[in-house]
CSV table of C-alpha atoms and ligand atoms in Angstrom, one decimal:
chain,number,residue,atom,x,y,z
A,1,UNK,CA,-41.6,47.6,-82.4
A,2,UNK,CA,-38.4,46.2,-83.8
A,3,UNK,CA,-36.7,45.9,-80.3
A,4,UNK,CA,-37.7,44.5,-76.8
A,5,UNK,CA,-35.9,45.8,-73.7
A,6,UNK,CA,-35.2,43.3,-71.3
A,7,UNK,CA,-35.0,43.8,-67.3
A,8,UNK,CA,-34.7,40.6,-65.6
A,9,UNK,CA,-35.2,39.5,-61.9
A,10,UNK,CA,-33.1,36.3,-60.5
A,11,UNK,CA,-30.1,35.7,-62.2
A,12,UNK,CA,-29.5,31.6,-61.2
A,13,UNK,CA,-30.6,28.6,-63.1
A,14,UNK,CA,-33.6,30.2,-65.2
A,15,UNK,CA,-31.7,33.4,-65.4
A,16,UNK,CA,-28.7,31.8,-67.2
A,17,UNK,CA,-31.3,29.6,-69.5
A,18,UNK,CA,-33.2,32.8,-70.3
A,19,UNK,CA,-30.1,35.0,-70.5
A,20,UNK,CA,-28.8,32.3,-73.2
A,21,UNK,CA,-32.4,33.0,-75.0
A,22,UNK,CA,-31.9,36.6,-75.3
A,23,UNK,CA,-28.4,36.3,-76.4
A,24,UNK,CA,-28.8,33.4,-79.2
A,25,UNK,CA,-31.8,34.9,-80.4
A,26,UNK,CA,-30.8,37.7,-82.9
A,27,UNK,CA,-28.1,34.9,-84.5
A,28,UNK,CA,-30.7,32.1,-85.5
A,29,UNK,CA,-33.8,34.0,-86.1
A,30,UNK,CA,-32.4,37.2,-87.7
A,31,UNK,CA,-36.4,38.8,-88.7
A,32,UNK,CA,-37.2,38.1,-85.4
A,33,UNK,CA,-37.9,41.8,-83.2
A,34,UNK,CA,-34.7,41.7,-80.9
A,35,UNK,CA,-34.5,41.3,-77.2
A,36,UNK,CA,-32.0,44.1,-75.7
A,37,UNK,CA,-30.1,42.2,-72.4
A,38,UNK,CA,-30.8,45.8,-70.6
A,39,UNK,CA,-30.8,45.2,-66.6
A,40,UNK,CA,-30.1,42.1,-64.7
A,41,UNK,CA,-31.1,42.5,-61.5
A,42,UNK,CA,-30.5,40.2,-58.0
A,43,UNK,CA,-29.8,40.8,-54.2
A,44,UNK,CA,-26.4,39.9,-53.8
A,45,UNK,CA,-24.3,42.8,-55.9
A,46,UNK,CA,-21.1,40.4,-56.5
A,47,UNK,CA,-22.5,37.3,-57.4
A,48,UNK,CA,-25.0,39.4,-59.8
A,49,UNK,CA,-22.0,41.8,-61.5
A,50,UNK,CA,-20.4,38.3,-62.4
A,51,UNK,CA,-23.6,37.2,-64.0
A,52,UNK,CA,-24.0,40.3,-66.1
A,53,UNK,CA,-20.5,39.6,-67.2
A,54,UNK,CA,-21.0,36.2,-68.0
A,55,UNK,CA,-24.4,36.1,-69.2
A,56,UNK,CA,-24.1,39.7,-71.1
A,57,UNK,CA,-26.2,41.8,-69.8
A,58,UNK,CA,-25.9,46.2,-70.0
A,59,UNK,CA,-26.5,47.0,-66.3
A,60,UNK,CA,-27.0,45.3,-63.4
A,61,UNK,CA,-29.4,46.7,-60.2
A,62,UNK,CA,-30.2,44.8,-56.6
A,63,UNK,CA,-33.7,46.3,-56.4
A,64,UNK,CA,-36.0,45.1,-58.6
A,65,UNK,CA,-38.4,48.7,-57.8
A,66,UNK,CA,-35.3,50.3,-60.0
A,67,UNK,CA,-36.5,48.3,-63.2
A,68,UNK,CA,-40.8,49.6,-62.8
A,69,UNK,CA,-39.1,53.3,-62.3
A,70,UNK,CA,-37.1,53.2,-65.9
A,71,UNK,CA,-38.6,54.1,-69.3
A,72,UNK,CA,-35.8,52.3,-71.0
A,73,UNK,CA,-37.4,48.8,-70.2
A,74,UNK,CA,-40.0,47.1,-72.3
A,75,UNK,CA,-40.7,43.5,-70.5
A,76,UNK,CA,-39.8,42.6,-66.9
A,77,UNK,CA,-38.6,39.2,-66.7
A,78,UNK,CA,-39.3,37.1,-63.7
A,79,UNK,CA,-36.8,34.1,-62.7
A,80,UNK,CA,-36.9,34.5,-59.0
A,81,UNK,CA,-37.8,31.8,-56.6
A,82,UNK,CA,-41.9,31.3,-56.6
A,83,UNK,CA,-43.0,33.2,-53.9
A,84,UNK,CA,-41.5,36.4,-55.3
A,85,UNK,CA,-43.9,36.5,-58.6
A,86,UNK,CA,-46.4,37.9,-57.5
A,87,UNK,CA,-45.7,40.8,-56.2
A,88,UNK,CA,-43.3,41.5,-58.8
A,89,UNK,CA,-45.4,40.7,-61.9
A,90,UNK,CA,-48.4,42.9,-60.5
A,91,UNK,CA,-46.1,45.9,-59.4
A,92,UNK,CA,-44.7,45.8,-63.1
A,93,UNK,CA,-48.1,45.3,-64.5
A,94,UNK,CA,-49.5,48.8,-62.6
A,95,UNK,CA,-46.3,49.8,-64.1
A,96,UNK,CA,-47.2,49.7,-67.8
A,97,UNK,CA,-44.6,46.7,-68.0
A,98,UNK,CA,-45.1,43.2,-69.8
A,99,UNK,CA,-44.9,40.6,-68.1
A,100,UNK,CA,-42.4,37.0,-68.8
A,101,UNK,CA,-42.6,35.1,-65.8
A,102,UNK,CA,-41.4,31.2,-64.9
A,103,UNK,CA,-43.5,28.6,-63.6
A,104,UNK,CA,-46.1,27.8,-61.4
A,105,UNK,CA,-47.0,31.6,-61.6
A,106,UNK,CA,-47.5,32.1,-57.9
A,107,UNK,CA,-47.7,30.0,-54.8
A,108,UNK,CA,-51.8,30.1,-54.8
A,109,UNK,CA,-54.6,30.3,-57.2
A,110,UNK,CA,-55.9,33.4,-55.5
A,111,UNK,CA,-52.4,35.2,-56.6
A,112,UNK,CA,-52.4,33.7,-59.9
A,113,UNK,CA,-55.8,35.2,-60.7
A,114,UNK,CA,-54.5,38.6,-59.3
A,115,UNK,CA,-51.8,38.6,-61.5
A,116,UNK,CA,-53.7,37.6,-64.8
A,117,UNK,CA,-56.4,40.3,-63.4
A,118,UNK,CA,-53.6,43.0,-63.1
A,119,UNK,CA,-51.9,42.1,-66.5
A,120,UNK,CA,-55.4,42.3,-68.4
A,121,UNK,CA,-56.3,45.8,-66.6
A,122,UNK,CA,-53.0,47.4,-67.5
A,123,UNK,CA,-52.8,45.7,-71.0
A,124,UNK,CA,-49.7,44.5,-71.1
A,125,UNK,CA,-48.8,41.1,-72.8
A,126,UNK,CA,-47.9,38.6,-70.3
A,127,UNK,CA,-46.3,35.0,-70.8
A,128,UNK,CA,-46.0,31.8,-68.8
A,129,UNK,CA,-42.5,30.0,-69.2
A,130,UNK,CA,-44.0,26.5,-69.8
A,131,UNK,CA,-40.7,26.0,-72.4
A,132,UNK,CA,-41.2,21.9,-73.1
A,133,UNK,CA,-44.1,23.6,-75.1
A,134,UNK,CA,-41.2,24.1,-77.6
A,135,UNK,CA,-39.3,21.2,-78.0
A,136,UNK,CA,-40.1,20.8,-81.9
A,137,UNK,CA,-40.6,17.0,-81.1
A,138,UNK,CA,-44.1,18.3,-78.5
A,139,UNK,CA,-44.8,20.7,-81.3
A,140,UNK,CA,-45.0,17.7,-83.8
A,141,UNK,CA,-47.2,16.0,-81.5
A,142,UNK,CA,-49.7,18.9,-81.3
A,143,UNK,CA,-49.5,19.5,-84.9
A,144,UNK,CA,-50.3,15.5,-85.4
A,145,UNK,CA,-53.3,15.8,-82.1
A,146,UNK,CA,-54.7,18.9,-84.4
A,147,UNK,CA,-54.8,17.1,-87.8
A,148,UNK,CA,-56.8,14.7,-86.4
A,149,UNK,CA,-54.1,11.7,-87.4
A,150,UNK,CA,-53.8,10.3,-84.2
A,151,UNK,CA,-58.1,10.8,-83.7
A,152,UNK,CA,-60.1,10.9,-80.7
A,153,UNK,CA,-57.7,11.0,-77.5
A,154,UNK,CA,-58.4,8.0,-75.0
A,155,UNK,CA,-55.5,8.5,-72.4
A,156,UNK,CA,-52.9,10.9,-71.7
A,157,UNK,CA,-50.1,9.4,-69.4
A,158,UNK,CA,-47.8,12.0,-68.3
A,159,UNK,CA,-44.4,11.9,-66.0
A,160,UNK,CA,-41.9,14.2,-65.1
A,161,UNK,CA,-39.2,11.7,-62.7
A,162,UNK,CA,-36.3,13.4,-61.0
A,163,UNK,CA,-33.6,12.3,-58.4
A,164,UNK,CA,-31.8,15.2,-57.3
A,165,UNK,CA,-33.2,14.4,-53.8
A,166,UNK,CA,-32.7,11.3,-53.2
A,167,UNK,CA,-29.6,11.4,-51.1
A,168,UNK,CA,-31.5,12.6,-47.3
A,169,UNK,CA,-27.7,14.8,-46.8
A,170,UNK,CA,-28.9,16.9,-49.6
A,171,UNK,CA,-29.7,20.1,-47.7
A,172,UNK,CA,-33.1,22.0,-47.1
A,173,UNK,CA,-32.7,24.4,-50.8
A,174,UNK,CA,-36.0,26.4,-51.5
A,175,UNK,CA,-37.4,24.1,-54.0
A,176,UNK,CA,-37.7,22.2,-50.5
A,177,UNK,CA,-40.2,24.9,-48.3
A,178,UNK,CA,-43.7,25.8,-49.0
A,179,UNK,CA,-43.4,28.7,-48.3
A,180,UNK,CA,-41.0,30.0,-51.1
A,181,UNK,CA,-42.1,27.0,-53.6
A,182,UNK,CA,-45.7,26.8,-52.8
A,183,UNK,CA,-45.5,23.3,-53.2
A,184,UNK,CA,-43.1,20.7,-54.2
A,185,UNK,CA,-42.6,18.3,-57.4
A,186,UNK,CA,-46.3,18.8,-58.2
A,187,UNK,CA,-45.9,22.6,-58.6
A,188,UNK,CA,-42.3,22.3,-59.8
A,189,UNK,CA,-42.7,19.8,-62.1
A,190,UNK,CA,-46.5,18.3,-61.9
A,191,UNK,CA,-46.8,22.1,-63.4
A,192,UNK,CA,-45.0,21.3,-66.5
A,193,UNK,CA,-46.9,18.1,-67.0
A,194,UNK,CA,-50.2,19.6,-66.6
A,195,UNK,CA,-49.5,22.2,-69.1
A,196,UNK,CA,-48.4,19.9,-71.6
A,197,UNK,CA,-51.5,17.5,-71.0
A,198,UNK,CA,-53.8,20.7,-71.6
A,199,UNK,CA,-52.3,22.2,-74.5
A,200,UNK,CA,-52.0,18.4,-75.9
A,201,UNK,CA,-55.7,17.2,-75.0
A,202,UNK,CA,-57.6,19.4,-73.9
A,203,UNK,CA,-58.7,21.2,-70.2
A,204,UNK,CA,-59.2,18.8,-67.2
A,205,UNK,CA,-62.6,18.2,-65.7
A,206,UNK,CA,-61.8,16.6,-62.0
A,207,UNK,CA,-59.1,14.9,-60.6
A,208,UNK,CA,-57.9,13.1,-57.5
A,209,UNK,CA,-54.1,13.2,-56.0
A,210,UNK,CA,-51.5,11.3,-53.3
A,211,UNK,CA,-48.5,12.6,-52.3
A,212,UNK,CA,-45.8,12.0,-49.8
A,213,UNK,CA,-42.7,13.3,-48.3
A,214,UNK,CA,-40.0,10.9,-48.1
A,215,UNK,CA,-37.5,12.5,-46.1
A,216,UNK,CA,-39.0,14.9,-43.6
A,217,UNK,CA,-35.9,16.9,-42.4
A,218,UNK,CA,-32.9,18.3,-44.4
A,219,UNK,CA,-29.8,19.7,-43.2
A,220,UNK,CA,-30.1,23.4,-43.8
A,221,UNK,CA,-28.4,24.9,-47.0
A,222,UNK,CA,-25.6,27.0,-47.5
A,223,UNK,CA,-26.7,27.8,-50.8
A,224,UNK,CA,-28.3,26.5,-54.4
A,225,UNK,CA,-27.0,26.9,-58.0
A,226,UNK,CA,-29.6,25.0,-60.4
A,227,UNK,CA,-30.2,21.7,-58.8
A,228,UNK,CA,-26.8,21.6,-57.0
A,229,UNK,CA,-26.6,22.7,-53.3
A,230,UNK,CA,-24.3,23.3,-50.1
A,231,UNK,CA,-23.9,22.9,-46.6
A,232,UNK,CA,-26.1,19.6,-46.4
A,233,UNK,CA,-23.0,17.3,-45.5
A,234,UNK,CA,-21.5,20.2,-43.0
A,235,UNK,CA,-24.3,21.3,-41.1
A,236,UNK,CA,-26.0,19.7,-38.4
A,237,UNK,CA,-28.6,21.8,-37.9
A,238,UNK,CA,-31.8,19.9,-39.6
A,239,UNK,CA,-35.2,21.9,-40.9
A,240,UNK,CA,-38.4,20.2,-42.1
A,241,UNK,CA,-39.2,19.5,-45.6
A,242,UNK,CA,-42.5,21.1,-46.0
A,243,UNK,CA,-43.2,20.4,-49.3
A,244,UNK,CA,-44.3,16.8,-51.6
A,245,UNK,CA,-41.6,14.6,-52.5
A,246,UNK,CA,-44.0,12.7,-55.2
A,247,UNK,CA,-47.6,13.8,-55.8
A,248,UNK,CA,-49.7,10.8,-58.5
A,249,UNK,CA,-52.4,12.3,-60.1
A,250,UNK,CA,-55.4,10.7,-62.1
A,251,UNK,CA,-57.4,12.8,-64.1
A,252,UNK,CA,-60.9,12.7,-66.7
A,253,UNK,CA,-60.8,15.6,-69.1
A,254,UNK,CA,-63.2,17.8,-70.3
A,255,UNK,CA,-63.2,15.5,-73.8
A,256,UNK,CA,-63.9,12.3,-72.1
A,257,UNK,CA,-60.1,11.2,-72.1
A,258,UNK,CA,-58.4,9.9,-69.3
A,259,UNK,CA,-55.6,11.3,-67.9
A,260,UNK,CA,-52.7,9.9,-65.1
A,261,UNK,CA,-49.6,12.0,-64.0
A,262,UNK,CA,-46.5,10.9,-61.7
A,263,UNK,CA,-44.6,13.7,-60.5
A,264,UNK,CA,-41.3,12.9,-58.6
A,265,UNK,CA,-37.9,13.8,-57.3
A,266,UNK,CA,-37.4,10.3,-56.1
A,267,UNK,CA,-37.1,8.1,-59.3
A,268,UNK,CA,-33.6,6.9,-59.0
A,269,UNK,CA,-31.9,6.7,-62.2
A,270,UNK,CA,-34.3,9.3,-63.6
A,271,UNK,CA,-32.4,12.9,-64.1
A,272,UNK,CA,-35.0,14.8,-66.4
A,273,UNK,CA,-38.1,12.1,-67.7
A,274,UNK,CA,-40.7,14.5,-68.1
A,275,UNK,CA,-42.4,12.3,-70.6
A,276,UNK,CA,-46.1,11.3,-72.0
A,277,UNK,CA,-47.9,9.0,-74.2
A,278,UNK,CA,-51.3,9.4,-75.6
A,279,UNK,CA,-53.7,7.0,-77.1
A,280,UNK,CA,-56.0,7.7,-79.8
A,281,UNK,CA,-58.5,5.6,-81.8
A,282,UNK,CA,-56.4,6.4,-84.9
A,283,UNK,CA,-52.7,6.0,-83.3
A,284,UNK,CA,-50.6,6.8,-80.4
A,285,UNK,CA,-47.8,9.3,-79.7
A,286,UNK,CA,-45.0,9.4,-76.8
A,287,UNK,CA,-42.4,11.3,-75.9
A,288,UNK,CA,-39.7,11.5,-73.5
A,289,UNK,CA,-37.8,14.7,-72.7
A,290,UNK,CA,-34.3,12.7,-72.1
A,291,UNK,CA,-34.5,11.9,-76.0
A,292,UNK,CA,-36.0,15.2,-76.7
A,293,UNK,CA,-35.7,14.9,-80.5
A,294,UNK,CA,-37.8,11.9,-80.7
A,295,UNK,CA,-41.8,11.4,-81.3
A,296,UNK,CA,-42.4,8.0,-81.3
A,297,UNK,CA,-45.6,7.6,-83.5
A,298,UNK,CA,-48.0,4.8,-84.0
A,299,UNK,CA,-50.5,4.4,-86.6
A,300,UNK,CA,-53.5,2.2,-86.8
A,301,UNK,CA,-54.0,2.2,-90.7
A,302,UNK,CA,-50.0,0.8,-91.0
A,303,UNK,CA,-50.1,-2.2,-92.8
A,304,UNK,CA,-50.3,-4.9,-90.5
A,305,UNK,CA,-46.8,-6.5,-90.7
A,306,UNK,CA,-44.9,-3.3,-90.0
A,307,UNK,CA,-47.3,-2.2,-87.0
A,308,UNK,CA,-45.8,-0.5,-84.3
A,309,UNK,CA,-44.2,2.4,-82.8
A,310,UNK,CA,-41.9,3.8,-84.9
A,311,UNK,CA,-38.9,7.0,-84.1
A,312,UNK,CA,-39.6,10.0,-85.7
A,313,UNK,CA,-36.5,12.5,-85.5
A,314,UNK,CA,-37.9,15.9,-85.3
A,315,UNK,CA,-35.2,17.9,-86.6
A,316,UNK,CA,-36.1,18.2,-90.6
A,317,UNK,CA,-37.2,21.8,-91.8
A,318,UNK,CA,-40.9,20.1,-91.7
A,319,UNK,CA,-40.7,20.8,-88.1
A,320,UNK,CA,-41.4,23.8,-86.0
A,321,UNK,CA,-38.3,26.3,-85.7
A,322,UNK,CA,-36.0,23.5,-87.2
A,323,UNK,CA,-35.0,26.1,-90.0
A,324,UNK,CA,-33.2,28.6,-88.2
A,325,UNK,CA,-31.0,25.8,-86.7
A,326,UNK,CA,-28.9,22.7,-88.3
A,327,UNK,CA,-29.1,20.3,-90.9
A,328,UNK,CA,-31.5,17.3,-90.3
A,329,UNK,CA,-30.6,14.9,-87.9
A,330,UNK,CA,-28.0,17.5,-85.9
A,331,UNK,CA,-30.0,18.2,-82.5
A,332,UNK,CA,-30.6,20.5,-80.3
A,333,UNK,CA,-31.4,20.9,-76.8
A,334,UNK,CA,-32.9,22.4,-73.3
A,335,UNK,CA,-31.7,25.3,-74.1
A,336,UNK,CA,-33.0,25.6,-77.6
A,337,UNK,CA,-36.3,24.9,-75.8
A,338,UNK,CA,-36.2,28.7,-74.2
A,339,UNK,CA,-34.8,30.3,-77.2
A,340,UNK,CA,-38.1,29.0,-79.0
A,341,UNK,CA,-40.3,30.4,-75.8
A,342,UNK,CA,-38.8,33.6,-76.4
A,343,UNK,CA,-39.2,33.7,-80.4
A,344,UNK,CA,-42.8,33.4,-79.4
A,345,UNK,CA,-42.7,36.2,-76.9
A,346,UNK,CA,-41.0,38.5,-79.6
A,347,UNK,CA,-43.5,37.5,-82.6
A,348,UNK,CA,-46.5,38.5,-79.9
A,349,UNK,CA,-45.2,41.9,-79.9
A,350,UNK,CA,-44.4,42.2,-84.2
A,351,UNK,CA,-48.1,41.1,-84.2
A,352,UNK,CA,-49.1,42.5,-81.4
A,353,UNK,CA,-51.3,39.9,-80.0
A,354,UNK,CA,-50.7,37.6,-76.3
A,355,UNK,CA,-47.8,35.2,-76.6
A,356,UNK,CA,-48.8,31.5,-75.8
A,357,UNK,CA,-48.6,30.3,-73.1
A,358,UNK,CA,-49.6,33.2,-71.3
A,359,UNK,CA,-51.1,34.3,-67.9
A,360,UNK,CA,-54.8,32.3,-68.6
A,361,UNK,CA,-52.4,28.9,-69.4
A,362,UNK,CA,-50.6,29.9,-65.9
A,363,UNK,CA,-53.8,30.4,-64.2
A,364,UNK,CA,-55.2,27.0,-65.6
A,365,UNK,CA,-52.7,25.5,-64.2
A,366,UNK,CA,-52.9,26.7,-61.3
A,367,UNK,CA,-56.6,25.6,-60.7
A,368,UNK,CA,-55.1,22.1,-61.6
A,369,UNK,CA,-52.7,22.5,-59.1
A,370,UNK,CA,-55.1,23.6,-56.5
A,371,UNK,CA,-57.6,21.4,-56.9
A,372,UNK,CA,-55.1,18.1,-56.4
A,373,UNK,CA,-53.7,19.6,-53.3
A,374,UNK,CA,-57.1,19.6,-52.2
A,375,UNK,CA,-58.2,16.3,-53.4
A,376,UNK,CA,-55.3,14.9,-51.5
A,377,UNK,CA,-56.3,17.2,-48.3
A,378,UNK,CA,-60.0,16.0,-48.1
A,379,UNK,CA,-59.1,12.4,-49.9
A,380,UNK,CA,-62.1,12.6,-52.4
A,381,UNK,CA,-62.2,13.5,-56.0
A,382,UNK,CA,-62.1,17.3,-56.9
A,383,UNK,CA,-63.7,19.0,-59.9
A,384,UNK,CA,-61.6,22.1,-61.5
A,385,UNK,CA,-65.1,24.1,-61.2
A,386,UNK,CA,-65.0,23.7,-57.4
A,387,UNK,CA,-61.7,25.8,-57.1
B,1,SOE,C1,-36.1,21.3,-61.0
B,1,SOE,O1,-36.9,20.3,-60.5
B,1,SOE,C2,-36.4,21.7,-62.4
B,1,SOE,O2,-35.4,22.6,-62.8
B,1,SOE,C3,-37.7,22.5,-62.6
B,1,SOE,O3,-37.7,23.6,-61.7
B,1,SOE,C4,-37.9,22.9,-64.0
B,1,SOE,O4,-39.1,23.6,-64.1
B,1,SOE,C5,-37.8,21.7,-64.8
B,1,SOE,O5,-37.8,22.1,-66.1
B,1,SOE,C6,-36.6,20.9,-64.6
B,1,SOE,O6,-36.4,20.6,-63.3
């Protein structure tokens, strides 16, 4: 397979980060099997036709059935808001489609393990977009974990800190209402954290959660465009927030370490902090997305005078993907984070194998996910083998 044929469902923020993927690809990793920008598709025709135009894209359809119905697409990616997943990703499954879809995979654990089922029964390669995976700086700090320089892990301290919603005027957007999001900053961006903390140390054992929701009613929306929204100042009509506004998670591991998470859209000052540190017996590692280039490393066996953290700057050709961009010490970004995701996605097809993360990573997760929402329901401690 030397080409990939793209159909692609939602067309907003994820669309336009995924689109960029697709588009960048073939320039900075020429061997790589290409992705072919065949079909956008979305529900509202004129805002999607600008997209396609913008973004680049062959065709664009407003029902997503068209795409499962056409044998000129390969992979169906999935960008739509949360509660659309599943049925998307198991319709394009039955139809012989692989799968790309965004994070959290679906709004329950039952649905993620129906879509993992449905992708395994029809064979078809399916991938999670957990994209800080691919910040070169994260893959330096698996690389480091797996080498063993850093030895046994003692504590993984994650955070992902937002303030988009701080303001109580901004409106009641989908990110905002269970039922679309499934849940809030723990799925949206607890996710993300979990994730890292289980491709970094290692599968979680039990955990226990608190959330809360700040501001319980929103004006209702106009509309959303990434993390920017409408109407809230306008309208005077007010709907509940249904979702958590800041979820704290602690954790033990499988491997004895010990885990705590902070997930929230209420850290003033914070835009993007999605951020750990982990402790081992031979050293410690951190990382904070804002500064996404960075590791900071620590070493036990540095000579005493000259302990301490120091800044590693993962952008030499030592590090992961690194090549195919710029010289050393001219960094990249978010974005370059997707186009990474997808260079995975294409070298599962040359080789023919799952991409990482895929569907079991999502589903993982997921059982995460589920058991701190009911830790937090029944206000006890909640092992991953009892969900
Ligand atoms: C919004 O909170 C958001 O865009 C998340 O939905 C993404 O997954 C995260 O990467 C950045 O923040």
């Amino acid at each position: 397979m030397n080409k990939v044929r793209v159909g692609m469902v939602g067309y907003k923020f994820m669309g336009k980060a995924h689109s960029n993927a697709y588009r960048v690809l073939p320039m900075f990793f020429p061997q790589s099997v290409a992705p072919e920008m065949k079909v956008i598709c979305g529900r509202d025709p004129v805002a999607l036709e600008k997209a396609r135009v913008q973004f680049g894209w062959e065709e664009a359809v407003t029902d997503w059935r068209e795409l499962l119905q056409r044998d000129d697409i390969d992979l169906i990616d999935i960008n739509a808001p949360s509660d659309a997943h599943k049925e998307i990703a198991v319709a394009a499954a039955k139809a012989g489609k692989h799968l790309f879809c965004e994070k959290p995979l679906a709004l329950t654990l039952a649905d993620a393990r129906e879509m993992l089922e449905e992708a395994e029964a029809a064979g078809v390669k399916h991938m999670v977009g957990f994209n800080y995976r691919f910040a070169p700086a994260v893959q330096l700090a698996k690389k480091l974990i797996e080498e063993g320089r850093i030895g046994q892990i003692y504590h993984f301290r994650g955070q992902f800190l937002q303030d988009w919603i701080m303001d109580p005027q901004f409106p009641l957007v989908w990110r905002l209402q269970k039922e679309i999001a499934g849940s809030g900053s723990l799925g949206d961006l607890g996710a993300h954290v979990i994730d890292m903390a289980r491709y970094l140390v290692g599968e979680f054992q039990e955990v226990i959660g608190m959330s809360d929701t700040f501001i319980k009613e929103r004006p209702i929306a106009e509309g959303m465009t990434g993390l920017s929204a409408t109407g809230g100042a306008n309208s005077t009509e007010m709907g509940p927030v249904t979702v958590d506004d800041a979820t704290l998670i602690m954790a033990r591991f499988e491997n004895g370490a010990l885990g705590s998470i902070e997930a929230t859209r209420f850290a003033g000052g914070h835009r993007c902090t999605n951020g750990f540190e982990i402790n081992g017996s031979k050293g410690s590692i951190r990382f904070d997305f804002e500064r996404m280039n960075e590791l900071e490393v620590y070493f036990t066996d540095d000579a005493a005078d000259v302990q301490g953290f120091r800044r590693v700057l993962a952008t030499d050709s030592a590090h992961a993907y690194m090549d195919a961009w710029w010289p050393a010490g001219h960094t990249i970004g978010y974005e370059h984070t997707f186009t990474h995701e997808v260079v995975e996605l294409m070298q599962a097809f040359e080789e023919d194998r799952q991409p990482s993360p895929n569907f079991v990573d999502g589903v993982r997760c997921q059982e995460v996910l589920e058991a701190v929402e009911r830790s937090i329901e029944e206000r006890r401690w909640v092992a991953i083998s009892e969900v």
